Amino acid sequence: MKWDWSAVSGFMPHLWDGLLVTVQILALGSLISFALGLVWALLMRSPSRWVTWPVGVVTEFVRNTPLLVQLFFLFYVLPEWGLTFSALTTGVFAIGLHYSTYTMQVYRAGIEAVPVGQWEAATALNLPLRRTWTAVILPQAVRRVVPALGNYVISMLKDTPMVMAITVLEMLGQARLYSQEHFQFTEPLTVIGVAFIVISYLASLALRALERRLAH
């Protein structure tokens, strides 16, 4: 077996197309998971069981079923009920929803780690509940959970190839398509592996820089 650099150069335009899709999925999926995870965490702190019980059931179900099954369900089953979305939209939402059940636990841990004295001080100052959350509790909680949230971003990156199952051509999908068309598998798949390593490494560096910034 010989390494063919022409196959690498021929695959590069496809790599950039796949990389753009991968970044879109990762960025939008992360935003959904962070926002929805915070909503889940806040709802789970409700004093009403009519709120906490349904939220608990939904999040446990989502967290304990495979992401691939959720992708197939959203893409192939929902259209039968009249809900049709593009493959890319479905992939973004599925990843965001799936990981929101994990970020929920991260937020809960961060909120519970805020000292009780902070709650007492907000009460003593007669701050409204909304102001207490937005100005006192959440800023401290989020600062504590950034490293854990960052780890889930990298996990989401590693799961983006799953959207290939619903016809989204991200990096691995592009590599597979190119390989089947040109009967050259080693070079495209190797390039994809290196690309994932580089992106993961750069993301980890960015997360460390953010952690240091928040620590000051």
XYZ file of N, CA, C and O in Angstrom:
864
model
N 0.842 -1.195 0.000
C 0.000 0.000 0.000
C 0.878 1.247 0.000
O 1.808 1.363 0.797
N 0.613 2.183 -0.901
C 1.363 3.419 -0.997
C 0.456 4.606 -0.695
O -0.723 4.612 -1.046
N 1.065 5.574 -0.029
C 0.333 6.795 0.293
C 0.248 7.660 -0.946
O 1.250 7.954 -1.599
N -0.967 8.089 -1.296
C -1.188 8.859 -2.519
C -1.543 10.300 -2.140
O -2.659 10.583 -1.695
N -0.578 11.203 -2.328
C -0.823 12.603 -1.973
C -1.848 13.257 -2.889
O -2.517 14.222 -2.504
N -1.970 12.740 -4.111
C -2.979 13.306 -5.019
C -4.390 13.055 -4.490
O -5.298 13.866 -4.711
N -4.556 11.935 -3.796
C -5.861 11.655 -3.195
C -6.149 12.645 -2.070
O -7.293 13.076 -1.880
N -5.107 13.027 -1.339
C -5.272 14.011 -0.270
C -5.677 15.361 -0.847
O -6.627 16.000 -0.374
N -4.948 15.799 -1.871
C -5.264 17.096 -2.483
C -6.644 17.085 -3.131
O -7.365 18.088 -3.109
N -7.025 15.948 -3.696
C -8.346 15.854 -4.306
C -9.464 15.863 -3.281
O -10.577 16.327 -3.568
N -9.148 15.364 -2.090
C -10.175 15.291 -1.044
C -10.337 16.602 -0.275
O -11.387 16.837 0.330
N -9.330 17.468 -0.289
C -9.347 18.662 0.543
C -10.577 19.554 0.336
O -11.164 20.038 1.318
N -11.033 19.824 -0.900
C -12.260 20.642 -1.044
C -13.457 20.008 -0.348
O -14.287 20.720 0.234
N -13.534 18.683 -0.388
C -14.628 17.987 0.302
C -14.463 18.096 1.811
O -15.456 18.183 2.546
N -13.209 18.081 2.267
C -12.951 18.228 3.700
C -13.457 19.569 4.207
O -14.098 19.637 5.266
N -13.199 20.651 3.465
C -13.641 21.968 3.904
C -15.163 22.047 3.945
O -15.743 22.666 4.851
N -15.817 21.421 2.973
C -17.286 21.393 2.993
C -17.791 20.657 4.232
O -18.718 21.115 4.913
N -17.177 19.512 4.504
C -17.582 18.740 5.672
C -17.254 19.446 6.973
O -18.016 19.371 7.945
N -16.115 20.144 6.990
C -15.718 20.869 8.195
C -16.714 21.975 8.515
O -17.064 22.192 9.685
N -17.185 22.677 7.497
C -18.167 23.736 7.708
C -19.439 23.183 8.340
O -19.994 23.762 9.282
N -19.894 22.044 7.846
C -21.099 21.414 8.398
C -20.848 20.955 9.829
O -21.692 21.139 10.713
N -19.672 20.370 10.074
C -19.337 19.905 11.417
C -19.330 21.064 12.410
O -19.861 20.951 13.519
N -18.735 22.178 12.017
C -18.672 23.349 12.905
C -20.077 23.897 13.166
O -20.397 24.299 14.295
N -20.926 23.912 12.138
C -22.304 24.371 12.322
C -23.037 23.492 13.328
O -23.720 23.995 14.230
N -22.909 22.186 13.166
C -23.578 21.263 14.077
C -23.058 21.451 15.493
O -23.834 21.503 16.466
N -21.742 21.570 15.631
C -21.136 21.696 16.958
C -21.548 23.005 17.628
O -21.936 23.010 18.804
N -21.488 24.108 16.899
C -21.805 25.415 17.484
C -23.275 25.510 17.870
O -23.614 25.879 19.005
N -24.159 25.160 16.940
C -25.593 25.277 17.219
C -26.046 24.231 18.234
O -26.875 24.515 19.102
N -25.498 23.030 18.122
C -25.842 21.991 19.089
C -25.401 22.362 20.495
O -26.112 22.103 21.472
N -24.234 22.995 20.613
C -23.751 23.425 21.924
C -24.663 24.493 22.511
O -24.998 24.458 23.702
N -25.072 25.453 21.678
C -25.966 26.504 22.164
C -27.280 25.919 22.675
O -27.791 26.316 23.734
N -27.830 24.969 21.928
C -29.084 24.343 22.353
C -28.882 23.579 23.651
O -29.693 23.672 24.583
N -27.812 22.815 23.734
C -27.585 21.996 24.934
C -27.343 22.871 26.156
O -27.829 22.564 27.251
N -26.613 23.971 26.007
C -26.353 24.866 27.142
C -27.639 25.563 27.598
O -27.926 25.633 28.792
N -28.388 26.089 26.628
C -29.612 26.817 26.983
C -30.681 25.880 27.538
O -31.280 26.152 28.589
N -30.914 24.775 26.858
C -31.951 23.850 27.296
C -31.556 23.152 28.594
O -32.408 22.891 29.452
N -30.269 22.855 28.744
C -29.812 22.242 29.989
C -30.058 23.143 31.183
O -30.436 22.673 32.269
N -29.861 24.452 31.003
C -30.127 25.394 32.084
C -31.621 25.444 32.402
O -32.020 25.510 33.576
N -32.451 25.391 31.373
C -33.901 25.370 31.588
C -34.298 24.127 32.384
O -35.054 24.207 33.355
N -33.775 22.962 31.973
C -34.070 21.724 32.724
C -33.658 21.869 34.190
O -34.409 21.489 35.097
N -32.449 22.400 34.415
C -31.931 22.513 35.786
C -32.809 23.423 36.641
O -33.080 23.120 37.812
N -33.243 24.538 36.067
C -34.091 25.455 36.819
C -35.468 24.854 37.089
O -36.026 25.020 38.183
N -36.010 24.138 36.108
C -37.305 23.503 36.313
C -37.235 22.423 37.387
O -38.187 22.231 38.154
N -36.097 21.726 37.465
C -35.956 20.676 38.467
C -35.869 21.233 39.887
O -35.983 20.494 40.854
N -35.659 22.530 40.020
C -35.633 23.161 41.334
C -37.013 23.694 41.738
O -37.153 24.309 42.801
N -38.003 23.455 40.899
C -39.355 23.905 41.212
C -39.882 23.142 42.433
O -39.639 21.934 42.586
N -40.622 23.808 43.313
C -41.205 23.116 44.476
C -42.382 22.212 44.099
O -42.824 21.408 44.913
N -42.875 22.321 42.871
C -44.034 21.542 42.444
C -43.604 20.233 41.779
O -42.810 20.243 40.824
N -44.140 19.141 42.242
C -43.864 17.848 41.618
C -44.496 17.750 40.236
O -44.075 16.931 39.417
N -45.528 18.565 39.982
C -46.139 18.573 38.655
C -45.181 19.118 37.602
O -45.393 18.936 36.402
N -44.137 19.788 38.045
C -43.092 20.289 37.140
C -41.889 19.348 37.144
O -41.411 18.931 36.096
N -41.397 19.018 38.323
C -40.164 18.224 38.422
C -40.345 16.802 37.909
O -39.426 16.248 37.299
N -41.522 16.199 38.136
C -41.698 14.806 37.715
C -41.674 14.651 36.193
O -40.924 13.822 35.667
N -42.460 15.430 35.417
C -42.376 15.293 33.954
C -40.993 15.627 33.407
O -40.504 14.948 32.494
N -40.356 16.664 33.950
C -39.018 17.028 33.477
C -38.038 15.898 33.762
O -37.195 15.547 32.920
N -38.139 15.318 34.943
C -37.260 14.201 35.286
C -37.451 13.009 34.369
O -36.481 12.378 33.932
N -38.701 12.688 34.055
C -38.991 11.555 33.167
C -38.429 11.804 31.771
O -37.782 10.936 31.176
N -38.665 12.996 31.244
C -38.207 13.323 29.888
C -36.683 13.288 29.805
O -36.105 12.679 28.890
N -36.016 13.927 30.744
C -34.551 13.995 30.687
C -33.914 12.629 30.911
O -32.907 12.303 30.269
N -34.485 11.826 31.794
C -33.951 10.471 31.998
C -34.121 9.633 30.746
O -33.228 8.870 30.362
N -35.283 9.760 30.096
C -35.523 8.995 28.873
C -34.539 9.388 27.779
O -33.952 8.525 27.110
N -34.352 10.693 27.596
C -33.439 11.165 26.549
C -32.004 10.745 26.857
O -31.262 10.301 25.976
N -31.606 10.877 28.121
C -30.231 10.562 28.484
C -29.926 9.071 28.370
O -28.792 8.679 28.087
N -30.931 8.238 28.559
C -30.693 6.797 28.596
C -31.072 6.071 27.313
O -31.099 4.836 27.288
N -31.353 6.821 26.256
C -31.551 6.211 24.946
C -30.438 6.677 24.018
O -29.952 7.799 24.140
N -30.002 5.816 23.104
C -28.869 6.174 22.231
C -29.179 7.372 21.336
O -30.301 7.527 20.850
N -28.168 8.184 21.117
C -28.312 9.342 20.233
C -28.702 8.907 18.831
O -29.508 9.574 18.169
N -28.153 7.799 18.368
C -28.460 7.331 17.018
C -29.942 7.001 16.872
O -30.564 7.324 15.847
N -30.522 6.387 17.887
C -31.959 6.074 17.856
C -32.772 7.363 17.817
O -33.772 7.468 17.088
N -32.362 8.358 18.579
C -33.066 9.637 18.582
C -32.987 10.309 17.215
O -33.969 10.910 16.752
N -31.831 10.223 16.573
C -31.687 10.797 15.233
C -32.653 10.137 14.250
O -33.351 10.823 13.489
N -32.703 8.798 14.273
C -33.609 8.083 13.377
C -35.069 8.439 13.667
O -35.869 8.635 12.745
N -35.413 8.535 14.942
C -36.796 8.847 15.313
C -37.195 10.234 14.812
O -38.251 10.413 14.200
N -36.338 11.228 15.075
C -36.674 12.594 14.685
C -36.728 12.761 13.168
O -37.548 13.519 12.645
N -35.875 12.035 12.458
C -35.777 12.240 11.014
C -36.772 11.393 10.226
O -37.288 11.842 9.189
N -37.040 10.176 10.705
C -37.881 9.273 9.922
C -39.296 9.107 10.489
O -40.228 8.807 9.734
N -39.486 9.272 11.798
C -40.796 9.042 12.398
C -41.623 10.327 12.473
O -42.816 10.324 12.152
N -41.000 11.426 12.894
C -41.754 12.676 13.036
C -42.436 13.115 11.738
O -43.554 13.650 11.782
N -41.810 12.924 10.545
C -42.517 13.310 9.309
C -43.855 12.589 9.131
O -44.770 13.128 8.495
N -44.001 11.393 9.692
C -45.269 10.686 9.593
C -46.347 11.368 10.430
O -47.534 11.125 10.234
N -45.922 12.191 11.381
C -46.866 12.952 12.209
C -46.995 14.392 11.725
O -47.585 15.227 12.413
N -46.414 14.681 10.561
C -46.549 16.007 9.985
C -45.463 16.986 10.380
O -45.552 18.170 10.056
N -44.419 16.516 11.082
C -43.320 17.387 11.498
C -42.079 17.033 10.682
O -41.439 16.014 10.937
N -41.773 17.854 9.710
C -40.652 17.577 8.815
C -39.618 18.688 8.915
O -39.955 19.876 8.807
N -38.371 18.302 9.121
C -37.267 19.251 9.185
C -36.138 18.739 8.299
O -36.073 17.549 7.973
N -35.246 19.654 7.922
C -34.104 19.242 7.116
C -33.202 18.320 7.930
O -33.257 18.291 9.171
N -32.358 17.575 7.229
C -31.458 16.644 7.916
C -30.512 17.387 8.850
O -30.248 16.939 9.975
N -29.992 18.537 8.399
C -29.066 19.300 9.223
C -29.762 19.836 10.472
O -29.216 19.743 11.584
N -30.961 20.383 10.305
C -31.714 20.886 11.455
C -32.006 19.768 12.445
O -31.882 19.939 13.661
N -32.384 18.610 11.932
C -32.668 17.466 12.793
C -31.425 17.045 13.558
O -31.490 16.759 14.765
N -30.289 16.996 12.872
C -29.044 16.601 13.533
C -28.636 17.563 14.621
O -28.227 17.145 15.715
N -28.753 18.861 14.336
C -28.403 19.879 15.336
C -29.297 19.751 16.556
O -28.818 19.747 17.703
N -30.610 19.644 16.322
C -31.542 19.574 17.450
C -31.349 18.291 18.258
O -31.404 18.315 19.498
N -31.125 17.177 17.571
C -30.955 15.902 18.277
C -29.731 15.932 19.184
O -29.796 15.506 20.347
N -28.617 16.434 18.672
C -27.408 16.509 19.490
C -27.599 17.487 20.641
O -27.204 17.220 21.779
N -28.204 18.641 20.349
C -28.438 19.615 21.411
C -29.355 19.079 22.488
O -29.092 19.242 23.685
N -30.450 18.429 22.080
C -31.387 17.855 23.049
C -30.725 16.766 23.873
O -30.870 16.722 25.102
N -30.010 15.881 23.213
C -29.362 14.767 23.919
C -28.385 15.269 24.977
O -28.426 14.828 26.129
N -27.544 16.198 24.604
C -26.523 16.668 25.544
C -27.069 17.652 26.566
O -26.431 17.888 27.593
N -28.252 18.201 26.307
C -28.849 19.087 27.319
C -29.156 18.325 28.600
O -29.154 18.902 29.693
N -29.425 17.023 28.480
C -29.712 16.235 29.677
C -28.457 16.002 30.510
O -28.558 15.709 31.709
N -27.298 16.124 29.882
C -26.036 16.027 30.630
C -25.636 17.388 31.199
O -25.190 17.479 32.340
N -25.792 18.435 30.404
C -25.442 19.766 30.914
C -26.388 20.172 32.045
O -26.006 20.954 32.910
N -27.600 19.625 32.038
C -28.512 19.883 33.142
C -27.884 19.473 34.470
O -27.937 20.214 35.459
N -27.286 18.294 34.503
C -26.657 17.808 35.733
C -25.471 18.681 36.118
O -25.205 18.906 37.305
N -24.758 19.180 35.128
C -23.622 20.060 35.399
C -24.116 21.360 36.039
O -23.555 21.838 37.033
N -25.166 21.941 35.460
C -25.723 23.171 36.031
C -26.236 22.936 37.452
O -26.049 23.774 38.340
N -26.908 21.817 37.666
C -27.435 21.523 38.998
C -26.308 21.460 40.024
O -26.433 22.001 41.130
N -25.213 20.812 39.646
C -24.073 20.729 40.556
C -23.492 22.113 40.824
O -23.116 22.436 41.962
N -23.408 22.943 39.778
C -22.870 24.290 39.955
C -23.749 25.144 40.838
O -23.249 25.902 41.688
N -25.061 25.039 40.664
C -25.990 25.820 41.482
C -25.915 25.380 42.946
O -25.896 26.204 43.864
N -25.859 24.064 43.165
C -25.801 23.557 44.529
C -24.472 23.888 45.215
O -24.392 23.894 46.452
N -23.437 24.175 44.411
C -22.131 24.506 44.978
C -22.029 25.962 45.427
O -21.077 26.334 46.115
N -22.997 26.781 45.012
C -22.994 28.177 45.458
C -23.260 28.204 46.965
O -24.236 27.601 47.436
N -22.414 28.866 47.757
C -22.597 28.869 49.212
C -23.972 29.374 49.639
O -24.546 30.281 49.017
N -24.490 28.780 50.699
C -25.805 29.182 51.216
C -25.802 30.655 51.604
O -26.830 31.344 51.493
N -24.641 31.150 52.034
C -24.552 32.551 52.432
C -24.901 33.514 51.312
O -25.375 34.631 51.569
N -24.685 33.101 50.059
C -25.033 33.953 48.926
C -26.550 34.101 48.809
O -27.059 35.190 48.521
N -27.265 33.017 49.050
C -28.725 33.084 49.043
C -29.213 33.963 50.190
O -30.127 34.781 50.006
N -28.604 33.776 51.351
C -29.019 34.545 52.528
C -28.741 36.029 52.342
O -29.547 36.881 52.742
N -27.594 36.351 51.713
C -27.262 37.753 51.478
C -28.258 38.392 50.513
O -28.687 39.540 50.703
N -28.640 37.640 49.469
C -29.614 38.170 48.508
C -30.964 38.405 49.181
O -31.647 39.399 48.915
N -31.323 37.490 50.088
C -32.585 37.659 50.821
C -32.518 38.857 51.747
O -33.475 39.637 51.864
N -31.360 39.029 52.413
C -31.198 40.156 53.331
C -31.266 41.490 52.602
O -31.754 42.490 53.157
N -30.796 41.504 51.364
C -30.843 42.728 50.568
C -32.204 42.924 49.896
O -32.389 43.900 49.161
N -33.102 41.976 50.126
C -34.455 42.049 49.573
C -34.447 42.084 48.042
O -35.254 42.791 47.413
N -33.540 41.307 47.460
C -33.483 41.238 46.003
C -34.639 40.390 45.483
O -34.962 39.352 46.065
N -35.246 40.799 44.374
C -36.276 39.942 43.762
C -35.660 38.608 43.343
O -34.449 38.511 43.092
N -36.490 37.575 43.261
C -35.993 36.243 42.935
C -35.275 36.231 41.589
O -34.205 35.619 41.453
N -35.837 36.919 40.612
C -35.198 36.949 39.292
C -33.831 37.609 39.369
O -32.865 37.129 38.762
N -33.735 38.691 40.124
C -32.463 39.378 40.289
C -31.459 38.511 41.039
O -30.266 38.505 40.735
N -31.934 37.766 42.009
C -31.060 36.858 42.762
C -30.428 35.833 41.832
O -29.219 35.565 41.904
N -31.246 35.269 40.946
C -30.730 34.265 40.019
C -29.767 34.868 38.999
O -28.678 34.331 38.776
N -30.154 35.963 38.379
C -29.350 36.508 37.276
C -28.092 37.233 37.734
O -27.092 37.260 37.010
N -28.124 37.838 38.921
C -26.992 38.655 39.366
C -26.124 37.981 40.415
O -24.962 38.361 40.581
N -26.662 36.982 41.106
C -25.911 36.381 42.219
C -25.598 34.907 41.975
O -24.430 34.495 42.001
N -26.619 34.114 41.737
C -26.450 32.660 41.706
C -25.847 32.164 40.396
O -24.805 31.494 40.394
N -26.490 32.479 39.275
C -26.044 31.930 37.994
C -24.626 32.346 37.607
O -23.861 31.514 37.104
N -24.221 33.620 37.802
C -22.826 33.957 37.465
C -21.806 33.107 38.215
O -20.787 32.696 37.644
N -22.069 32.832 39.478
C -21.144 32.004 40.249
C -21.220 30.536 39.832
O -20.198 29.849 39.754
N -22.431 30.065 39.560
C -22.604 28.662 39.176
C -21.956 28.372 37.833
O -21.241 27.375 37.672
N -22.180 29.255 36.856
C -21.635 29.045 35.518
C -20.114 29.054 35.547
O -19.449 28.251 34.867
N -19.543 29.930 36.330
C -18.088 29.997 36.431
C -17.510 28.672 36.928
O -16.446 28.248 36.503
N -18.231 28.000 37.799
C -17.764 26.741 38.349
C -17.871 25.577 37.355
O -17.128 24.608 37.449
N -18.814 25.666 36.439
C -19.097 24.510 35.582
C -18.515 24.629 34.180
O -18.712 23.715 33.369
N -17.820 25.695 33.885
C -17.254 25.861 32.537
C -16.381 24.677 32.116
O -16.513 24.189 30.989
N -15.476 24.169 32.970
C -14.653 23.021 32.536
C -15.497 21.813 32.139
O -15.215 21.163 31.122
N -16.518 21.505 32.926
C -17.358 20.356 32.610
C -18.148 20.578 31.326
O -18.289 19.673 30.493
N -18.666 21.791 31.135
C -19.383 22.097 29.895
C -18.460 21.983 28.697
O -18.855 21.498 27.640
N -17.224 22.424 28.871
C -16.254 22.318 27.787
C -15.982 20.882 27.391
O -15.816 20.571 26.202
N -15.952 19.989 28.367
C -15.745 18.576 28.058
C -16.882 18.025 27.204
O -16.674 17.194 26.312
N -18.095 18.495 27.460
C -19.223 18.026 26.664
C -19.194 18.590 25.248
O -19.699 17.959 24.314
N -18.613 19.757 25.076
C -18.445 20.286 23.718
C -17.558 19.357 22.903
O -17.853 19.038 21.742
N -16.471 18.914 23.505
C -15.574 17.989 22.809
C -16.277 16.660 22.550
O -16.101 16.045 21.490
N -17.087 16.209 23.499
C -17.853 14.979 23.285
C -18.836 15.138 22.127
O -19.023 14.222 21.316
N -19.463 16.301 22.042
C -20.374 16.560 20.928
C -19.638 16.525 19.594
O -20.153 16.014 18.600
N -18.431 17.073 19.579
C -17.634 17.042 18.357
C -17.412 15.602 17.906
O -17.528 15.281 16.719
N -17.101 14.737 18.850
C -16.847 13.329 18.513
C -18.108 12.608 18.059
O -18.018 11.590 17.359
N -19.282 13.129 18.441
C -20.540 12.492 18.048
C -21.132 13.059 16.767
O -22.126 12.515 16.262
N -20.546 14.124 16.236
C -21.102 14.698 15.002
C -21.136 13.711 13.832
O -22.044 13.821 12.995
N -20.190 12.748 13.724
C -20.298 11.807 12.599
C -21.586 10.989 12.589
O -21.939 10.418 11.552
N -22.294 10.919 13.716
C -23.539 10.148 13.742
C -24.595 10.722 12.811
O -25.481 9.986 12.351
N -24.530 12.023 12.545
C -25.555 12.617 11.678
C -25.432 12.121 10.247
O -26.337 12.331 9.437
N -24.318 11.457 9.937
C -24.177 10.844 8.626
C -25.282 9.823 8.385
O -25.677 9.566 7.249
N -25.809 9.246 9.486
C -26.856 8.235 9.369
C -28.156 8.807 8.827
O -29.005 8.053 8.327
N -28.328 10.133 8.910
C -29.542 10.754 8.361
C -29.196 11.647 7.172
O -29.839 12.662 6.931
N -28.138 11.269 6.469
C -27.732 11.845 5.168
C -27.016 13.184 5.259
O -26.822 13.837 4.231
N -26.613 13.621 6.448
C -25.851 14.867 6.560
C -24.388 14.566 6.245
O -23.779 13.688 6.855
N -23.814 15.313 5.314
C -22.434 15.070 4.912
C -21.492 15.987 5.701
O -21.050 17.024 5.216
N -21.193 15.598 6.932
C -20.148 16.290 7.691
C -18.800 15.696 7.265
O -18.720 15.081 6.203
N -17.760 15.845 8.057
C -16.426 15.436 7.603
C -16.350 13.953 7.276
O -15.842 13.562 6.216
N -16.828 13.105 8.173
C -16.752 11.665 7.910
C -17.639 11.273 6.740
O -17.267 10.407 5.932
N -18.794 11.914 6.626
C -19.669 11.635 5.497
C -19.014 11.984 4.171
O -19.132 11.249 3.185
N -18.319 13.120 4.136
C -17.597 13.515 2.922
C -16.485 12.519 2.607
O -16.261 12.175 1.440
N -15.780 12.068 3.648
C -14.694 11.100 3.440
C -15.241 9.782 2.900
O -14.653 9.170 1.995
N -16.338 9.345 3.439
C -16.940 8.094 2.973
C -17.398 8.209 1.528
O -17.173 7.296 0.713
N -18.043 9.330 1.193
C -18.524 9.528 -0.175
C -17.365 9.580 -1.159
O -17.401 8.946 -2.220
N -16.312 10.332 -0.791
C -15.142 10.433 -1.667
C -14.484 9.071 -1.849
O -14.065 8.707 -2.962
N -14.374 8.320 -0.772
C -13.727 7.006 -0.838
C -14.484 6.057 -1.741
O -13.890 5.295 -2.518
N -15.800 6.085 -1.663
C -16.613 5.195 -2.494
C -16.554 5.580 -3.961
O -16.607 4.711 -4.840
N -16.425 6.878 -4.232
C -16.378 7.330 -5.621
C -15.028 7.081 -6.266
O -14.944 6.815 -7.469
N -13.933 7.170 -5.463
C -12.587 7.062 -6.023
C -11.858 5.790 -5.601
O -10.697 5.581 -5.995
N -12.492 4.965 -4.783
C -11.891 3.712 -4.311
C -10.554 3.957 -3.610
O -9.607 3.188 -3.751
N -10.498 5.055 -2.869
C -9.315 5.391 -2.066
C -9.806 5.705 -0.653
O -10.448 6.726 -0.430
N -9.510 4.811 0.272
C -10.060 4.917 1.621
C -9.038 5.413 2.638
O -9.382 6.150 3.564
N -7.797 5.009 2.491
C -6.789 5.305 3.513
C -6.579 6.804 3.685
O -6.609 7.329 4.812
N -6.345 7.496 2.573
C -6.010 8.920 2.660
C -7.159 9.775 3.231
O -6.944 10.534 4.189
N -8.377 9.676 2.699
C -9.459 10.511 3.252
C -9.733 10.226 4.727
O -9.914 11.158 5.517
N -9.769 8.966 5.109
C -10.068 8.633 6.497
C -8.943 9.066 7.432
O -9.190 9.480 8.570
N -7.718 8.988 6.969
C -6.588 9.454 7.778
C -6.660 10.965 7.969
O -6.443 11.479 9.076
N -6.961 11.679 6.897
C -7.084 13.131 6.983
C -8.191 13.511 7.971
O -8.029 14.432 8.784
N -9.309 12.789 7.928
C -10.409 13.068 8.848
C -9.985 12.821 10.295
O -10.298 13.608 11.198
N -9.269 11.727 10.527
C -8.791 11.445 11.879
C -7.896 12.551 12.408
O -8.041 12.992 13.559
N -6.978 13.010 11.562
C -6.078 14.096 11.965
C -6.877 15.377 12.219
O -6.611 16.115 13.175
N -7.872 15.636 11.377
C -8.685 16.846 11.535
C -9.417 16.837 12.874
O -9.461 17.860 13.577
N -9.970 15.709 13.261
C -10.666 15.620 14.552
C -9.701 15.838 15.712
O -10.038 16.507 16.696
N -8.503 15.286 15.600
C -7.507 15.470 16.660
C -7.123 16.940 16.792
O -7.062 17.492 17.900
N -6.898 17.593 15.663
C -6.501 19.008 15.674
C -7.621 19.869 16.246
O -7.382 20.747 17.093
N -8.838 19.642 15.801
C -9.967 20.450 16.286
C -10.169 20.241 17.781
O -10.395 21.198 18.531
N -10.088 18.987 18.229
C -10.260 18.703 19.659
C -9.166 19.373 20.485
O -9.440 19.930 21.561
N -7.944 19.347 19.969
C -6.827 19.960 20.696
C -6.999 21.474 20.786
O -6.813 22.069 21.855
N -7.371 22.090 19.666
C -7.577 23.541 19.675
C -8.735 23.922 20.604
O -8.666 24.937 21.302
N -9.782 23.100 20.614
C -10.915 23.378 21.504
C -10.497 23.274 22.962
O -10.908 24.090 23.793
N -9.653 22.284 23.275
C -9.191 22.142 24.661
C -8.327 23.319 25.078
O -8.412 23.798 26.220
N -7.509 23.834 24.164
C -6.694 25.014 24.475
C -7.582 26.234 24.731
O -7.329 27.013 25.656
N -8.606 26.395 23.906
C -9.517 27.520 24.093
C -10.250 27.415 25.428
O -10.445 28.426 26.127
N -10.622 26.210 25.802
C -11.321 26.013 27.070
C -10.415 26.314 28.253
O -10.840 26.904 29.252
N -9.164 25.908 28.168
C -8.213 26.211 29.248
C -8.010 27.710 29.395
O -7.932 28.235 30.509
N -7.931 28.399 28.258
C -7.777 29.860 28.305
C -9.001 30.507 28.943
O -8.879 31.444 29.739
N -10.186 29.991 28.625
C -11.408 30.528 29.212
C -11.453 30.265 30.713
O -11.859 31.126 31.494
N -11.009 29.070 31.123
C -10.974 28.743 32.553
C -10.056 29.699 33.303
O -10.393 30.184 34.390
N -8.880 29.971 32.730
C -7.940 30.887 33.390
C -8.528 32.285 33.470
O -8.335 32.983 34.483
N -9.233 32.694 32.428
C -9.816 34.030 32.434
C -10.901 34.145 33.512
O -10.987 35.169 34.218
N -11.721 33.123 33.654
C -12.791 33.147 34.631
C -12.274 32.996 36.055
O -12.950 33.357 37.009
N -11.076 32.438 36.193
C -10.519 32.222 37.529
C -10.049 33.536 38.165
O -9.858 33.604 39.371
N -9.840 34.568 37.353
C -9.362 35.849 37.865
C -10.522 36.759 38.247
O -11.587 36.665 37.708
